[in-house]
mmCIF file of C-alpha atoms in Angstrom:
data_model
loop_
_atom_site.group_PDB
_atom_site.id
_atom_site.type_symbol
_atom_site.label_atom_id
_atom_site.label_comp_id
_atom_site.label_asym_id
_atom_site.label_seq_id
_atom_site.Cartn_x
_atom_site.Cartn_y
_atom_site.Cartn_z
ATOM 1 C CA MET A 1016 144.890 76.291 39.517
ATOM 2 C CA SER A 1017 143.376 75.559 36.201
ATOM 3 C CA GLN A 1018 142.353 72.044 35.366
ATOM 4 C CA ASN A 1019 141.348 70.378 32.200
ATOM 5 C CA ILE A 1020 137.599 70.803 31.569
ATOM 6 C CA PHE A 1021 137.282 67.076 30.873
ATOM 7 C CA ILE A 1022 138.731 66.259 34.316
ATOM 8 C CA LYS A 1023 136.310 68.743 35.898
ATOM 9 C CA TYR A 1024 133.429 67.062 34.093
ATOM 10 C CA LEU A 1025 134.506 63.599 35.279
ATOM 11 C CA VAL A 1026 134.809 64.819 38.881
ATOM 12 C CA TRP A 1027 131.379 66.463 38.652
ATOM 13 C CA HIS A 1028 129.693 63.511 36.971
ATOM 14 C CA PHE A 1029 131.214 60.682 38.994
ATOM 15 C CA PHE A 1030 131.861 62.258 42.423
ATOM 16 C CA ASP A 1031 129.900 65.447 43.088
ATOM 17 C CA THR A 1032 126.536 64.623 41.541
ATOM 18 C CA PRO A 1033 126.334 61.025 42.849
ATOM 19 C CA LYS A 1034 126.772 62.408 46.379
ATOM 20 C CA GLY A 1035 123.795 64.693 45.765
ATOM 21 C CA ILE A 1036 121.750 61.854 44.292
ATOM 22 C CA LEU A 1037 122.514 59.654 47.303
ATOM 23 C CA ARG A 1038 121.533 62.462 49.706
ATOM 24 C CA GLY A 1039 118.265 62.996 47.834
ATOM 25 C CA TRP A 1040 117.595 59.266 47.778
ATOM 26 C CA GLN A 1041 118.220 59.060 51.535
ATOM 27 C CA ASN A 1042 115.823 61.976 52.100
ATOM 28 C CA CYS A 1043 113.141 60.254 50.022
ATOM 29 C CA LEU A 1044 113.539 57.027 51.998
ATOM 30 C CA ARG A 1045 113.291 58.902 55.317
ATOM 31 C CA PHE A 1046 110.288 60.896 54.136
ATOM 32 C CA ASN A 1047 108.490 57.762 53.013
ATOM 33 C CA LEU A 1048 108.993 56.100 56.412
ATOM 34 C CA ASN A 1049 107.684 59.185 58.188
ATOM 35 C CA HIS A 1050 104.829 59.653 55.725
ATOM 36 C CA TRP A 1051 103.543 56.136 56.374
ATOM 37 C CA SER A 1052 104.498 56.372 60.088
ATOM 38 C CA VAL A 1053 105.923 52.864 60.012
ATOM 39 C CA PRO A 1054 108.050 53.201 63.198
ATOM 40 C CA LEU A 1055 105.080 54.641 65.124
ATOM 41 C CA LEU A 1056 102.745 51.945 63.809
ATOM 42 C CA LEU A 1057 105.191 49.252 64.887
ATOM 43 C CA ARG A 1058 105.428 50.731 68.404
ATOM 44 C CA THR A 1059 101.634 50.948 68.783
ATOM 45 C CA TRP A 1060 100.743 47.786 66.863
ATOM 46 C CA PHE A 1061 98.299 46.374 69.427
ATOM 47 C CA SER A 1062 96.917 49.648 70.749
ATOM 48 C CA PRO A 1063 93.148 50.144 70.558
ATOM 49 C CA TRP A 1064 91.841 51.460 67.260
ATOM 50 C CA ARG A 1065 91.460 55.243 67.468
ATOM 51 C CA ARG A 1066 91.898 54.934 71.243
ATOM 52 C CA TYR A 1067 88.415 53.477 71.588
ATOM 53 C CA LYS A 1068 88.365 51.668 74.905
ATOM 54 C CA SER A 1069 85.940 51.337 77.753
ATOM 55 C CA SER A 1070 86.597 51.558 81.443
ATOM 56 C CA TYR A 1071 85.703 48.698 83.777
ATOM 57 C CA GLY A 1072 84.281 51.056 86.371
ATOM 58 C CA LYS A 1073 83.817 50.366 90.064
ATOM 59 C CA GLY A 1074 82.427 47.180 91.448
ATOM 60 C CA PHE A 1075 82.283 43.800 89.779
ATOM 61 C CA SER A 1076 79.595 42.632 87.424
ATOM 62 C CA PHE A 1077 80.463 39.668 85.254
ATOM 63 C CA SER A 1078 78.272 40.804 82.352
ATOM 64 C CA LYS A 1079 79.713 44.348 82.445
ATOM 65 C CA TYR A 1080 83.256 42.982 82.778
ATOM 66 C CA PHE A 1081 82.727 40.606 79.819
ATOM 67 C CA GLU A 1082 81.179 43.369 77.693
ATOM 68 C CA VAL A 1083 84.037 45.799 78.339
ATOM 69 C CA PHE A 1084 86.651 43.070 77.859
ATOM 70 C CA THR A 1085 85.234 41.982 74.484
ATOM 71 C CA PHE A 1086 84.894 45.600 73.317
ATOM 72 C CA ASN A 1087 88.489 46.415 74.269
ATOM 73 C CA LEU A 1088 89.753 43.187 72.712
ATOM 74 C CA THR A 1089 87.827 43.877 69.497
ATOM 75 C CA SER A 1090 89.194 47.410 69.389
ATOM 76 C CA ARG A 1091 92.753 46.113 69.738
ATOM 77 C CA VAL A 1092 92.233 43.457 67.049
ATOM 78 C CA ILE A 1093 90.826 46.036 64.635
ATOM 79 C CA GLY A 1094 93.749 48.328 65.479
ATOM 80 C CA ALA A 1095 96.263 45.543 64.827
ATOM 81 C CA ILE A 1096 94.626 44.659 61.499
ATOM 82 C CA MET A 1097 94.514 48.270 60.304
ATOM 83 C CA ARG A 1098 98.091 48.940 61.419
ATOM 84 C CA SER A 1099 99.247 45.732 59.724
ATOM 85 C CA VAL A 1100 97.701 46.866 56.443
ATOM 86 C CA LEU A 1101 99.323 50.297 56.748
ATOM 87 C CA ILE A 1102 102.705 48.784 57.663
ATOM 88 C CA ILE A 1103 102.548 46.507 54.617
ATOM 89 C CA MET A 1104 101.581 49.396 52.335
ATOM 90 C CA GLY A 1105 104.349 51.574 53.771
ATOM 91 C CA SER A 1106 106.884 48.790 53.357
ATOM 92 C CA LEU A 1107 105.861 48.251 49.740
ATOM 93 C CA ALA A 1108 106.148 51.982 49.100
ATOM 94 C CA GLN A 1109 109.591 51.932 50.757
ATOM 95 C CA ILE A 1110 110.696 49.106 48.460
ATOM 96 C CA LEU A 1111 109.388 51.031 45.444
ATOM 97 C CA VAL A 1112 111.277 54.186 46.489
ATOM 98 C CA PHE A 1113 114.419 52.109 47.069
ATOM 99 C CA PHE A 1114 114.344 50.580 43.589
ATOM 100 C CA ALA A 1115 113.433 53.884 41.938
ATOM 101 C CA GLY A 1116 116.408 55.545 43.632
ATOM 102 C CA ALA A 1117 118.727 52.707 42.652
ATOM 103 C CA THR A 1118 117.531 53.001 39.058
ATOM 104 C CA VAL A 1119 118.158 56.751 38.992
ATOM 105 C CA PHE A 1120 121.601 56.350 40.569
ATOM 106 C CA LEU A 1121 122.759 53.574 38.245
ATOM 107 C CA THR A 1122 121.307 55.314 35.187
ATOM 108 C CA TRP A 1123 123.271 58.451 36.071
ATOM 109 C CA LEU A 1124 126.494 56.468 36.288
ATOM 110 C CA VAL A 1125 125.877 54.717 32.944
ATOM 111 C CA LEU A 1126 124.854 57.820 30.951
ATOM 112 C CA PRO A 1127 128.363 58.654 29.645
ATOM 113 C CA LEU A 1128 128.771 55.090 28.397
ATOM 114 C CA LEU A 1129 125.391 55.302 26.651
ATOM 115 C CA LEU A 1130 126.466 58.579 25.042
ATOM 116 C CA VAL A 1131 129.679 57.057 23.675
ATOM 117 C CA LEU A 1132 127.923 53.887 22.503
ATOM 118 C CA GLY A 1133 125.196 55.957 20.847
ATOM 119 C CA PHE A 1134 127.797 58.039 19.048
ATOM 120 C CA ILE A 1135 129.618 54.908 17.829
ATOM 121 C CA TYR A 1136 126.348 53.297 16.719
ATOM 122 C CA GLY A 1137 125.350 56.486 14.889
ATOM 123 C CA CYS A 1138 128.678 56.575 13.055
ATOM 124 C CA GLU A 1139 128.236 52.926 12.050
ATOM 125 C CA ILE A 1140 124.820 53.673 10.611
ATOM 126 C CA LEU A 1141 126.134 56.635 8.624
ATOM 127 C CA PHE A 1142 129.126 54.856 7.160
#
């Protein structure tokens, strides 16, 4: 069946291409989450930094126990601080990608209107 080329353009511009833009936007959002490893950082938030931890060993010595405890606690605090910074940076990047995608999507939908308005404005200037 043959259709009017204008109808084909409208279907392409307002149905086919927005689906592709939304798929690309979704891929960018997923990539950003994986790039910053936000889900993994949230799961391991209080894990020791770079897996640095000491073993308590056999026997009981209060000084050794206190030393190992403070080292492990410090390692976990440093890990939590570093992961918090990375989670915040990843979240800010995610927000930036979200708004950039929304801008691209809405701009694509408004382009035909801008074309018509630009044509009308140009005709007004000429005449």
